[in-house]
Coordinates of C-alpha atoms in Angstrom, one line a residue:
X1 CA -23.8 25.7 -20.9
X2 CA -23.7 21.9 -20.5
X3 CA -25.3 20.1 -17.7
X4 CA -26.4 21.2 -14.1
X5 CA -25.9 17.8 -12.4
X6 CA -23.8 14.7 -13.4
X7 CA -23.9 11.2 -11.9
X8 CA -20.6 9.3 -11.9
X9 CA -21.2 5.5 -11.9
X10 CA -17.6 4.7 -11.0
X11 CA -15.1 4.8 -8.2
X12 CA -11.4 5.5 -7.5
X13 CA -9.1 7.7 -9.4
X14 CA -11.2 7.9 -12.6
X15 CA -14.3 9.1 -10.6
X16 CA -12.1 11.7 -8.9
X17 CA -10.7 12.7 -12.3
X18 CA -14.2 13.3 -13.8
X19 CA -15.2 15.3 -10.6
X20 CA -12.2 17.7 -10.9
X21 CA -13.3 18.7 -14.6
X22 CA -16.9 19.0 -13.5
X23 CA -16.0 21.4 -10.7
X24 CA -14.0 23.5 -13.3
X25 CA -17.1 23.5 -15.6
X26 CA -19.5 24.4 -12.7
X27 CA -21.3 21.1 -12.9
X28 CA -22.6 19.4 -9.6
X29 CA -21.7 15.9 -9.2
X30 CA -23.3 12.7 -7.6
X31 CA -21.0 9.9 -6.6
X32 CA -22.3 6.3 -6.0
X33 CA -20.5 4.0 -3.6
X34 CA -20.5 0.6 -2.0
X35 CA -20.8 0.4 1.8
X36 CA -17.0 -0.2 2.2
X37 CA -16.3 2.8 0.1
X38 CA -18.4 5.2 2.3
X39 CA -15.2 7.2 3.2
X40 CA -13.6 7.0 -0.2
X41 CA -12.0 10.2 -1.7
X42 CA -14.5 10.2 -4.6
X43 CA -17.3 10.2 -2.1
X44 CA -15.9 13.3 -0.2
X45 CA -15.2 15.2 -3.4
X46 CA -18.7 14.9 -4.9
X47 CA -21.5 17.3 -4.1
X48 CA -23.9 14.3 -3.3
X49 CA -23.1 10.6 -2.7
X50 CA -25.5 7.7 -2.5
X51 CA -24.7 4.0 -1.4
X52 CA -25.8 1.5 -3.9
X53 CA -25.1 -1.8 -2.2
X54 CA -22.5 -4.0 -0.5
X55 CA -18.8 -4.4 -1.4
X56 CA -18.9 -6.9 -4.4
X57 CA -19.1 -4.9 -7.7
X58 CA -21.9 -7.0 -9.0
X59 CA -24.1 -5.8 -6.0
X60 CA -23.0 -2.1 -6.0
X61 CA -21.2 -0.5 -8.9
X62 CA -22.7 -2.9 -11.5
X63 CA -26.1 -2.9 -9.8
X64 CA -28.2 -1.5 -12.6
X65 CA -31.5 -1.2 -10.8
X66 CA -29.9 0.7 -7.8
X67 CA -28.0 3.1 -10.1
X68 CA -31.2 3.8 -12.1
X69 CA -33.0 4.6 -8.8
X70 CA -30.3 7.1 -7.9
X71 CA -30.5 8.7 -11.3
X72 CA -34.2 9.4 -10.8
X73 CA -33.8 10.4 -7.1
X74 CA -31.0 12.9 -7.6
X75 CA -32.5 14.1 -11.0
X76 CA -29.1 13.9 -12.6
X77 CA -29.2 15.2 -16.2
X78 CA -26.1 13.2 -17.4
X79 CA -24.3 9.9 -16.4
X80 CA -20.6 9.1 -16.7
X81 CA -20.2 5.3 -16.6
X82 CA -18.0 2.4 -15.5
X83 CA -17.0 0.7 -18.8
X84 CA -17.9 -2.7 -17.4
X85 CA -21.6 -1.8 -17.1
X86 CA -21.9 0.0 -20.4
X87 CA -23.3 -2.8 -22.4
X88 CA -25.7 -4.1 -19.8
X89 CA -26.7 -0.6 -19.1
X90 CA -27.9 0.1 -22.6
X91 CA -31.5 -1.0 -22.3
X92 CA -31.9 1.0 -19.2
X93 CA -30.2 4.0 -20.7
X94 CA -32.6 4.0 -23.6
X95 CA -35.4 4.3 -21.2
X96 CA -33.7 7.1 -19.4
X97 CA -33.1 9.0 -22.7
X98 CA -36.8 9.7 -23.0
X99 CA -36.6 11.2 -19.5
X100 CA -33.8 13.6 -20.7
X101 CA -30.8 11.8 -19.2
X102 CA -27.7 12.0 -21.4
X103 CA -24.9 9.4 -21.4
X104 CA -21.3 10.9 -21.4
X105 CA -19.8 8.7 -24.0
X106 CA -20.6 7.2 -27.5
X107 CA -24.1 6.0 -28.4
X108 CA -25.3 2.5 -27.8
X109 CA -24.6 1.3 -31.3
X110 CA -20.9 2.2 -31.1
X111 CA -20.6 0.6 -27.6
X112 CA -22.2 -2.6 -28.6
X113 CA -20.2 -2.8 -31.9
X114 CA -16.9 -2.0 -30.5
X115 CA -17.5 -3.9 -27.2
X116 CA -17.8 -7.2 -29.0
X117 CA -14.4 -8.2 -30.4
X118 CA -15.9 -10.3 -33.1
X119 CA -18.1 -7.6 -34.5
X120 CA -15.5 -4.9 -34.1
X121 CA -13.0 -6.9 -36.2
X122 CA -15.6 -7.3 -39.0
X123 CA -16.3 -3.6 -38.9
X124 CA -12.6 -2.7 -39.0
X125 CA -12.1 -4.9 -42.1
X126 CA -15.0 -3.2 -43.9
X127 CA -13.5 0.3 -42.9
X128 CA -10.2 -0.8 -44.5
X129 CA -8.4 -1.0 -41.2
X130 CA -5.5 -3.5 -41.0
X131 CA -6.6 -6.5 -39.0
X132 CA -4.8 -9.6 -37.5
X133 CA -5.4 -12.9 -39.3
X134 CA -7.8 -15.1 -37.4
X135 CA -11.2 -16.7 -37.1
X136 CA -14.1 -14.1 -37.2
X137 CA -16.8 -16.3 -35.7
X138 CA -17.6 -17.6 -32.1
X139 CA -15.6 -20.7 -31.0
X140 CA -18.2 -23.3 -29.8
X141 CA -15.9 -25.7 -27.9
X142 CA -12.5 -26.9 -27.2
X143 CA -12.4 -29.3 -30.2
X144 CA -13.4 -26.6 -32.6
X145 CA -10.8 -24.3 -30.9
X146 CA -8.0 -26.8 -31.7
X147 CA -9.2 -27.2 -35.3
X148 CA -9.2 -23.4 -35.8
X149 CA -5.9 -23.0 -34.1
X150 CA -4.3 -25.6 -36.5
X151 CA -5.8 -23.8 -39.6
X152 CA -4.4 -20.3 -38.5
X153 CA -1.1 -21.9 -37.3
X154 CA 0.5 -21.7 -33.9
X155 CA 1.0 -19.6 -31.7
X156 CA -2.6 -18.3 -31.4
X157 CA -4.3 -15.9 -28.9
X158 CA -7.6 -17.0 -27.4
X159 CA -9.6 -14.0 -26.3
X160 CA -12.9 -13.2 -24.6
X161 CA -15.2 -11.5 -27.1
X162 CA -16.6 -9.0 -24.6
X163 CA -13.2 -8.7 -22.8
X164 CA -10.7 -6.1 -21.7
X165 CA -8.0 -5.4 -19.3
X166 CA -6.1 -8.6 -20.1
X167 CA -8.9 -10.8 -18.6
X168 CA -10.0 -13.9 -20.5
X169 CA -6.8 -14.0 -22.6
X170 CA -4.5 -17.0 -23.2
X171 CA -1.6 -17.7 -25.6
X172 CA -1.5 -21.3 -26.9
X173 CA 1.5 -22.9 -28.6
X174 CA 0.0 -26.4 -29.1
X175 CA -3.3 -28.4 -29.1
X176 CA -3.0 -29.1 -25.3
X177 CA -2.5 -25.4 -24.4
X178 CA -5.5 -24.6 -26.8
X179 CA -7.8 -26.9 -24.9
X180 CA -6.7 -25.6 -21.5
X181 CA -6.8 -22.1 -22.6
X182 CA -10.3 -22.4 -24.0
X183 CA -11.5 -23.7 -20.6
X184 CA -9.8 -21.1 -18.5
X185 CA -10.7 -18.2 -20.8
X186 CA -14.3 -19.1 -21.0
X187 CA -14.5 -19.4 -17.2
X188 CA -12.8 -16.0 -16.7
X189 CA -14.8 -14.3 -19.4
X190 CA -18.0 -15.6 -17.9
X191 CA -17.2 -14.4 -14.4
X192 CA -15.6 -11.0 -15.5
X193 CA -18.1 -10.0 -18.2
X194 CA -21.1 -12.3 -17.9
X195 CA -20.3 -13.5 -21.5
X196 CA -18.2 -16.6 -22.2
X197 CA -17.9 -16.2 -26.1
X198 CA -14.3 -16.5 -27.3
X199 CA -12.4 -15.7 -30.6
X200 CA -9.1 -17.0 -31.8
X201 CA -6.5 -15.1 -33.8
X202 CA -2.8 -15.3 -34.9
X203 CA -0.5 -14.3 -32.0
X204 CA 2.0 -11.7 -33.2
X205 CA 5.2 -12.5 -31.4
X206 CA 7.3 -9.7 -29.9
X207 CA 5.0 -6.8 -30.9
X208 CA 4.7 -3.2 -29.7
X209 CA 1.3 -2.2 -28.4
X210 CA 0.6 1.4 -29.6
X211 CA -2.8 3.0 -29.4
X212 CA -4.4 6.1 -31.0
X213 CA -6.6 8.4 -29.0
X214 CA -9.6 9.6 -31.1
X215 CA -12.1 12.3 -30.4
X216 CA -15.4 12.6 -32.4
X217 CA -18.7 14.7 -32.2
X218 CA -22.2 14.1 -33.2
X219 CA -21.8 16.2 -36.4
X220 CA -19.4 13.8 -38.3
X221 CA -16.1 15.4 -37.2
X222 CA -13.3 13.2 -35.8
X223 CA -9.7 13.8 -34.9
X224 CA -6.8 11.7 -33.9
X225 CA -4.9 13.0 -30.9
X226 CA -1.6 11.2 -31.6
X227 CA -0.4 7.9 -30.1
X228 CA 0.5 6.3 -26.8
X229 CA 3.1 3.7 -26.4
X230 CA 1.8 1.0 -24.0
X231 CA 4.2 -1.9 -24.6
X232 CA 5.4 -2.4 -21.0
X233 CA 2.9 -4.9 -19.8
X234 CA 2.5 -7.8 -17.4
X235 CA -0.3 -10.3 -17.9
X236 CA -1.6 -8.2 -20.8
X237 CA -2.0 -5.3 -18.4
X238 CA -0.2 -1.9 -19.1
X239 CA 2.4 -0.9 -16.5
X240 CA 4.3 2.1 -18.0
X241 CA 2.8 4.3 -20.9
X242 CA 4.2 7.3 -22.8
X243 CA 3.3 9.7 -25.4
X244 CA 4.5 10.1 -28.1
X245 CA 6.2 6.8 -29.1
X246 CA 9.9 6.6 -29.8
X247 CA 9.1 4.0 -32.6
X248 CA 6.7 5.8 -34.9
X249 CA 7.8 8.2 -37.8
X250 CA 5.4 10.9 -39.0
X251 CA 4.2 8.7 -42.0
X252 CA 3.2 5.6 -39.8
X253 CA 1.6 7.9 -37.2
X254 CA -0.5 9.6 -39.8
X255 CA -1.5 6.2 -41.4
X256 CA -2.5 4.8 -38.0
X257 CA -4.4 8.0 -37.1
X258 CA -6.3 8.1 -40.3
X259 CA -7.3 4.4 -39.9
X260 CA -8.5 5.0 -36.4
X261 CA -10.6 8.0 -37.5
X262 CA -12.0 5.8 -40.4
X263 CA -13.1 3.2 -37.8
X264 CA -14.6 5.9 -35.6
X265 CA -16.6 7.4 -38.4
X266 CA -17.7 3.8 -39.6
X267 CA -19.4 3.3 -36.3
X268 CA -20.7 6.8 -36.0
X269 CA -18.6 7.3 -32.9
X270 CA -19.1 10.5 -30.8
X271 CA -16.9 10.9 -27.7
X272 CA -13.3 10.2 -26.7
X273 CA -12.1 6.7 -27.5
X274 CA -9.0 4.6 -28.0
X275 CA -8.1 2.4 -31.1
X276 CA -5.4 -0.1 -30.1
X277 CA -2.9 -1.5 -32.5
X278 CA -0.2 -4.1 -32.5
X279 CA 2.9 -2.9 -34.3
X280 CA 5.6 -5.4 -35.6
X281 CA 9.3 -4.6 -36.0
X282 CA 8.7 -3.6 -39.6
X283 CA 6.1 -1.0 -38.6
X284 CA 3.2 -3.0 -40.0
X285 CA 0.3 -2.4 -37.7
X286 CA -2.9 -4.4 -37.0
X287 CA -6.1 -3.4 -35.3
X288 CA -6.5 -4.9 -31.9
X289 CA -9.7 -3.4 -30.3
X290 CA -11.5 -0.1 -29.7
X291 CA -12.1 1.0 -26.2
X292 CA -15.3 3.1 -25.9
X293 CA -14.3 5.0 -22.8
X294 CA -11.7 7.2 -21.2
X295 CA -8.6 5.1 -20.9
X296 CA -6.5 4.9 -17.7
X297 CA -3.5 6.3 -19.6
X298 CA -5.3 9.4 -21.0
X299 CA -3.3 11.8 -19.0
X300 CA -0.1 11.4 -21.2
X301 CA -2.2 12.6 -24.2
X302 CA -3.6 15.6 -22.2
X303 CA 0.0 16.5 -21.4
X304 CA 1.3 16.6 -25.0
X305 CA -1.8 18.1 -26.6
X306 CA -3.0 20.5 -23.9
X307 CA -6.6 19.2 -24.2
X308 CA -8.9 18.2 -21.2
X309 CA -10.5 15.0 -22.5
X310 CA -13.2 14.8 -19.9
X311 CA -14.2 18.3 -20.8
X312 CA -14.3 17.5 -24.5
X313 CA -16.4 14.4 -23.8
X314 CA -19.0 16.4 -21.8
X315 CA -19.2 19.1 -24.5
X316 CA -19.7 16.4 -27.2
X317 CA -22.4 14.7 -25.2
X318 CA -24.3 18.1 -25.0
X319 CA -24.2 18.3 -28.7
X320 CA -21.5 20.8 -29.3
X321 CA -19.1 20.4 -32.4
X322 CA -15.3 19.9 -31.7
X323 CA -13.4 23.0 -31.2
X324 CA -10.4 21.9 -33.0
X325 CA -9.2 20.8 -36.4
X326 CA -6.6 18.1 -37.1
X327 CA -4.0 20.7 -37.9
X328 CA -4.4 22.2 -34.4
X329 CA -3.4 19.0 -32.6
X330 CA 0.3 19.3 -31.5
X331 CA 2.9 17.1 -30.0
X332 CA 4.3 19.3 -27.3
X333 CA 7.1 17.7 -25.2
X334 CA 6.9 14.2 -23.8
X335 CA 4.9 12.6 -21.0
X336 CA 5.4 9.3 -19.2
X337 CA 2.8 7.5 -16.9
X338 CA 3.5 4.8 -14.3
X339 CA 0.7 2.8 -12.9
X340 CA 1.4 2.6 -9.1
X341 CA -0.2 -0.6 -7.8
X342 CA -0.6 -2.2 -4.4
X343 CA 1.2 -5.3 -5.7
X344 CA 4.2 -7.4 -4.8
X345 CA 6.5 -7.1 -7.9
X346 CA 8.7 -9.9 -6.8
X347 CA 5.8 -12.3 -7.4
X348 CA 5.0 -12.7 -11.2
X349 CA 5.8 -9.0 -11.6
X350 CA 2.9 -8.0 -9.4
X351 CA 0.4 -10.0 -7.3
X352 CA -2.2 -8.0 -5.4
X353 CA -1.5 -6.8 -1.8
X354 CA -4.2 -5.6 0.6
X355 CA -4.0 -3.5 3.8
X356 CA -4.4 0.0 5.1
X357 CA -2.3 2.9 3.8
X358 CA -0.7 3.8 7.2
X359 CA 1.3 6.6 5.6
X360 CA 0.9 8.2 2.1
X361 CA 2.5 11.2 0.6
X362 CA 2.4 12.0 -3.2
X363 CA 5.5 13.6 -4.8
X364 CA 3.6 16.7 -5.9
X365 CA 6.6 19.0 -4.8
X366 CA 8.6 17.7 -7.8
X367 CA 8.1 20.0 -10.8
X368 CA 5.9 18.9 -13.7
X369 CA 4.4 15.9 -11.8
X370 CA 0.7 14.9 -11.9
X371 CA -0.9 12.3 -9.7
X372 CA -4.3 10.9 -10.5
X373 CA -5.4 8.9 -7.4
X374 CA -8.6 8.0 -5.6
X375 CA -7.0 7.2 -2.2
X376 CA -5.5 9.0 0.8
X377 CA -3.6 8.2 4.0
X378 CA -5.9 5.8 6.0
X379 CA -7.6 4.3 2.8
X380 CA -8.0 0.5 2.7
X381 CA -6.8 -1.5 -0.4
X382 CA -9.3 -4.3 -0.3
X383 CA -9.8 -7.6 -2.2
X384 CA -13.0 -6.3 -3.9
X385 CA -11.4 -3.7 -6.3
X386 CA -8.5 -3.2 -8.6
X387 CA -5.3 -2.7 -6.4
X388 CA -4.3 0.6 -8.3
X389 CA -3.0 3.2 -5.9
X390 CA -2.5 5.9 -8.5
X391 CA -1.4 7.1 -11.9
X392 CA 2.0 8.9 -11.6
X393 CA 2.6 11.1 -14.7
X394 CA 5.7 13.3 -15.5
X395 CA 6.1 15.8 -18.3
X396 CA 9.2 17.2 -19.9
X397 CA 10.3 19.2 -23.0
X398 CA 11.9 15.8 -24.2
X399 CA 11.9 12.2 -23.2
X400 CA 15.1 12.3 -21.3
X401 CA 13.8 15.1 -19.1
X402 CA 10.4 13.3 -18.5
X403 CA 12.2 10.1 -17.5
X404 CA 14.5 12.0 -15.1
X405 CA 11.5 13.6 -13.5
X406 CA 9.8 10.2 -13.1
X407 CA 12.9 8.8 -11.4
X408 CA 12.8 11.6 -8.9
X409 CA 9.1 11.4 -8.5
X410 CA 9.2 7.6 -7.7
X411 CA 12.1 8.2 -5.2
X412 CA 9.9 10.8 -3.4
X413 CA 6.6 8.8 -3.3
X414 CA 5.8 7.7 0.2
X415 CA 3.6 4.5 0.5
X416 CA 3.4 2.5 3.7
X417 CA 1.1 -0.3 4.8
X418 CA 0.9 -2.2 1.6
X419 CA 3.3 -3.8 -0.8
X420 CA 3.8 -1.6 -3.9
X421 CA 5.5 -1.8 -7.3
X422 CA 7.7 1.4 -7.2
X423 CA 10.9 -0.7 -7.2
X424 CA 9.7 -2.4 -10.5
X425 CA 8.7 0.9 -12.1
X426 CA 11.9 2.6 -11.3
X427 CA 14.0 -0.2 -12.7
X428 CA 12.0 -0.2 -15.9
X429 CA 12.5 3.6 -16.6
X430 CA 16.2 3.5 -16.0
X431 CA 16.9 0.3 -17.8
X432 CA 19.2 0.8 -20.9
X433 CA 16.8 -1.0 -23.3
X434 CA 13.9 1.2 -22.1
X435 CA 15.9 4.4 -22.3
X436 CA 16.9 3.5 -25.9
X437 CA 13.3 2.8 -26.8
X438 CA 14.0 -0.9 -27.5
X439 CA 10.8 -2.2 -26.1
X440 CA 8.1 -4.8 -26.9
X441 CA 5.2 -6.4 -25.0
X442 CA 7.7 -9.0 -23.9
X443 CA 10.0 -6.5 -22.2
X444 CA 9.6 -7.7 -18.6
X445 CA 9.9 -11.5 -19.2
X446 CA 12.9 -10.9 -21.5
X447 CA 14.7 -8.5 -19.2
X448 CA 13.8 -10.5 -16.0
X449 CA 13.6 -14.1 -17.2
X450 CA 13.9 -15.4 -13.6
X451 CA 11.4 -12.9 -12.3
X452 CA 12.0 -9.3 -10.8
X453 CA 14.6 -9.4 -8.0
X454 CA 14.9 -5.7 -7.3
X455 CA 17.7 -3.4 -8.1
X456 CA 21.2 -5.0 -8.3
X457 CA 23.7 -2.7 -6.6
X458 CA 27.0 -1.8 -8.3
X459 CA 30.1 -1.7 -6.0
X460 CA 29.8 2.2 -5.8
X461 CA 26.1 2.0 -5.0
X462 CA 26.7 -0.6 -2.3
X463 CA 29.3 1.7 -0.6
X464 CA 26.8 4.6 -0.9
X465 CA 24.1 2.5 0.8
X466 CA 26.4 1.3 3.5
X467 CA 27.7 4.9 4.1
X468 CA 24.3 6.3 4.2
X469 CA 22.9 3.6 6.6
X470 CA 25.9 4.0 9.0
X471 CA 25.5 7.8 9.0
X472 CA 21.8 7.5 9.7
X473 CA 22.6 5.2 12.6
X474 CA 25.1 7.6 14.1
X475 CA 22.8 10.6 13.6
X476 CA 20.2 8.7 15.5
X477 CA 22.6 7.9 18.3
X478 CA 23.5 11.5 18.7
X479 CA 19.9 12.5 18.7
X480 CA 19.1 10.0 21.5
X481 CA 21.7 11.8 23.7
X482 CA 20.1 15.3 23.4
X483 CA 17.7 16.5 26.1
X484 CA 15.1 19.2 25.4
X485 CA 14.5 21.8 28.0
X486 CA 16.9 22.3 31.1
X487 CA 17.5 19.1 33.0
X488 CA 17.9 19.6 36.8
X489 CA 21.0 17.5 36.9
X490 CA 23.9 18.8 34.7
X491 CA 24.8 16.3 32.0
X492 CA 28.3 15.8 30.7
X493 CA 28.3 16.3 26.9
X494 CA 29.6 13.5 25.0
X495 CA 32.9 14.3 23.1
X496 CA 32.7 11.2 21.0
X497 CA 33.3 11.9 17.3
X498 CA 34.2 8.5 15.8
X499 CA 32.4 5.1 15.6
X500 CA 33.4 1.6 14.6
X501 CA 30.5 -0.3 13.2
X502 CA 29.8 -3.6 11.5
X503 CA 27.0 -3.5 8.8
X504 CA 25.3 -6.8 7.5
X505 CA 23.9 -6.3 3.9
X506 CA 22.8 -9.3 2.0
X507 CA 25.4 -12.1 2.4
X508 CA 28.2 -9.7 3.4
X509 CA 29.4 -8.2 6.7
X510 CA 31.3 -4.9 6.2
X511 CA 33.4 -3.1 8.7
X512 CA 32.5 0.7 8.5
X513 CA 34.3 3.6 10.3
X514 CA 32.4 6.9 10.8
X515 CA 33.7 10.2 12.0
X516 CA 31.7 13.4 12.5
X517 CA 32.6 16.8 11.0
X518 CA 29.9 19.3 11.7
X519 CA 26.7 18.3 10.0
X520 CA 28.4 15.8 7.7
X521 CA 30.0 12.4 8.3
X522 CA 33.2 11.0 6.8
X523 CA 32.7 7.2 6.3
X524 CA 35.2 4.6 5.4
X525 CA 34.0 1.6 3.5
X526 CA 36.2 -1.0 1.7
X527 CA 39.2 1.2 2.3
X528 CA 37.5 4.3 0.6
X529 CA 36.3 7.4 2.2
X530 CA 32.9 8.9 1.5
X531 CA 31.6 12.2 2.6
X532 CA 27.8 12.1 3.6
X533 CA 25.8 15.2 4.2
X534 CA 22.1 15.7 5.1
X535 CA 19.8 17.8 7.3
X536 CA 19.2 14.5 9.1
X537 CA 15.5 15.3 9.8
X538 CA 14.8 11.8 11.3
X539 CA 11.1 12.4 11.7
X540 CA 10.6 12.9 7.9
X541 CA 9.7 9.9 5.7
X542 CA 11.9 11.3 3.0
X543 CA 15.6 12.0 3.5
X544 CA 17.7 13.8 1.0
X545 CA 21.4 12.7 1.3
X546 CA 24.4 13.9 -0.6
X547 CA 27.2 11.3 -1.0
X548 CA 30.4 12.7 -2.5
X549 CA 28.4 15.2 -4.5
X550 CA 25.7 12.7 -5.6
X551 CA 22.2 13.5 -4.3
X552 CA 20.0 10.6 -3.4
X553 CA 16.5 10.5 -1.8
X554 CA 16.2 7.6 0.6
X555 CA 13.3 6.4 2.8
X556 CA 13.8 4.5 6.0
X557 CA 10.9 2.0 6.1
X558 CA 11.5 0.4 9.4
X559 CA 14.1 -0.2 12.3
X560 CA 14.2 -2.1 15.6
X561 CA 16.2 -2.2 18.8
X562 CA 18.5 -4.9 17.5
X563 CA 20.0 -2.7 14.8
X564 CA 17.8 -4.1 12.0
X565 CA 16.7 -1.4 9.5
X566 CA 15.0 -1.3 6.1
X567 CA 16.0 1.5 3.7
X568 CA 14.5 2.3 0.4
X569 CA 17.4 3.2 -1.9
X570 CA 17.2 3.6 -5.7
X571 CA 13.5 2.3 -5.5
X572 CA 14.4 -1.0 -3.9
X573 CA 14.0 -1.8 -0.1
X574 CA 17.2 -3.2 1.4
X575 CA 17.5 -4.9 4.8
X576 CA 20.5 -4.1 6.8
X577 CA 21.7 -4.8 10.4
X578 CA 24.0 -2.1 11.9
X579 CA 25.9 -3.0 15.2
X580 CA 28.8 -1.5 17.1
X581 CA 32.0 -3.5 16.7
X582 CA 31.6 -4.9 20.3
X583 CA 27.9 -5.9 19.7
X584 CA 28.8 -7.5 16.4
X585 CA 31.5 -9.7 18.1
X586 CA 29.0 -10.7 20.8
X587 CA 26.2 -11.4 18.3
X588 CA 27.6 -14.8 17.5
X589 CA 26.5 -15.9 20.9
X590 CA 22.9 -15.0 20.3
X591 CA 20.5 -17.9 19.3
X592 CA 19.0 -17.5 15.8
X593 CA 15.3 -18.0 15.3
X594 CA 14.6 -21.0 13.2
X595 CA 12.8 -20.5 10.0
X596 CA 9.1 -21.7 9.8
X597 CA 8.8 -25.2 8.2
X598 CA 6.5 -24.6 5.3
X599 CA 7.1 -28.1 3.6
X600 CA 3.6 -29.3 4.6
X601 CA 1.8 -26.1 3.9
X602 CA 0.0 -24.9 0.8
X603 CA 0.1 -21.1 0.9
X604 CA -1.7 -18.8 -1.5
X605 CA 0.6 -16.1 -2.9
X606 CA -2.2 -13.5 -2.9
X607 CA -5.7 -12.9 -1.4
X608 CA -8.6 -14.3 -3.5
X609 CA -11.4 -16.8 -3.9
X610 CA -11.0 -20.6 -4.5
X611 CA -12.9 -21.3 -7.7
X612 CA -11.8 -24.8 -8.3
X613 CA -10.1 -27.8 -6.5
X614 CA -8.8 -30.2 -9.2
X615 CA -8.0 -33.2 -6.9
X616 CA -9.9 -35.4 -4.5
X617 CA -8.7 -37.9 -1.9
X618 CA -7.1 -40.9 -3.4
X619 CA -5.8 -39.1 -6.6
X620 CA -2.2 -39.7 -7.6
X621 CA -0.4 -36.4 -7.7

């Protein structure tokens, strides 16, 4: 027996995740939504849904008065919250507590203490938790920031006290960068959290980001549920996570777990939470922050422990003691999570993309795959909310098996209508450094110093792509000659069985010879013959192709009448042009469309709001 009705003050995949567990526990759910989210998946999944305002989060999902009114109107007994509103929600919650409404999460003291990075660091020190050297107070202005940074020693990290999710964070290597970082971080902190207070601490170069999942009840019991490795990041936001970590030995894991539990007990924590650490190459670890919520990456912990963390949070909120002891918490197998974003990975490892999902198909047919998403085919990815499409999780008995499943799942994930980061995710999980576990928070800039450019084809992979594209072209030509039904005029069947083609890929033009043998094609590229077989279901967004015994899952993204086609191969989309030999010879007479002259245009690389214009007419630039 827990609650009859629970209100979820959140949206997207995490709201859907909470609803799934509520259904399993027999709890009715109330969703809130903005007007643009009226047809969102979480709204359809919930038993009731109420609109709380227009699209901007400050007027809907962070609109305290509207949410409190919904709680009263729907008579919800419990509330599961969006982390951003926790602190500003506290005064309202204390009023509701007298009316019998329970918050699914820790109490107000723990949220306030851990939500403030300055206070949380002092509490961690008192609880004998290792902390990063730095200034424990609030930095007043840019001059004080420079003085403190000089005392600590460069490089330093300037952080928003109330921050999270990589917002309001800057690394400074000298006085000038400290002044600039102070200005930008305080602006970003004020707009994101309504709190412009900053702190400064020593920046640990080349660390790993490893966090410990904790679970505590209202009876003084607390457990650590092993670690999550979250070192693959861009702009201080996690991209790939896994559990357990390849780096930790049992002794370090135990020491980190015990310090995390000590901190949870010090603030009388009661719910699921995450204690984040930076770990250097010598396995020294330092407290970073505590997140008083269900983390985005919680599924990997659920996979290796077998626990449902949402269910545990609801039980704890009702006042039940934990069902498990520390010795009961296992590490069974290995789990990997990739955050699939509507982002262009070729721009700064991912700048947001907006649009409608014209086609969407999750790879749930692949064994041991879990997809936590809050969207469906036809959903809009808008400028108002986080561009996350889903969390893709794979599980295996060991790391190699989990990574192999992830590779297969990414190849089988169909997303059309927006740019997405599947190509980057796939490159990361197959990279030799990642496979060996040689990673840090600098992995992406170190591996791709000039930015991400997509998969670089080997000679064999290039031949496989050319052979597949040529076979696809011929299969389509043959399909276009077939007539369904019985035509009134008899048609002479084509006896043609070989084709001479010219394929343009990148900077090269390759002659390709194709001959048909039953349902397979023999393709000659670079003087080498490859055998390509498939069911050639051209209506399917996914095409399983076998090239000389090697199975590949490809996706044809687009094609046009001039032979141009885009194929997703090994995660990356390649543009090709396939012409017959005659058409290729004649194409040199075709006029080429001139590229747009953009020399006098300043074009934004992503949708957004102009917050400052730093020049005026007459300035020297």
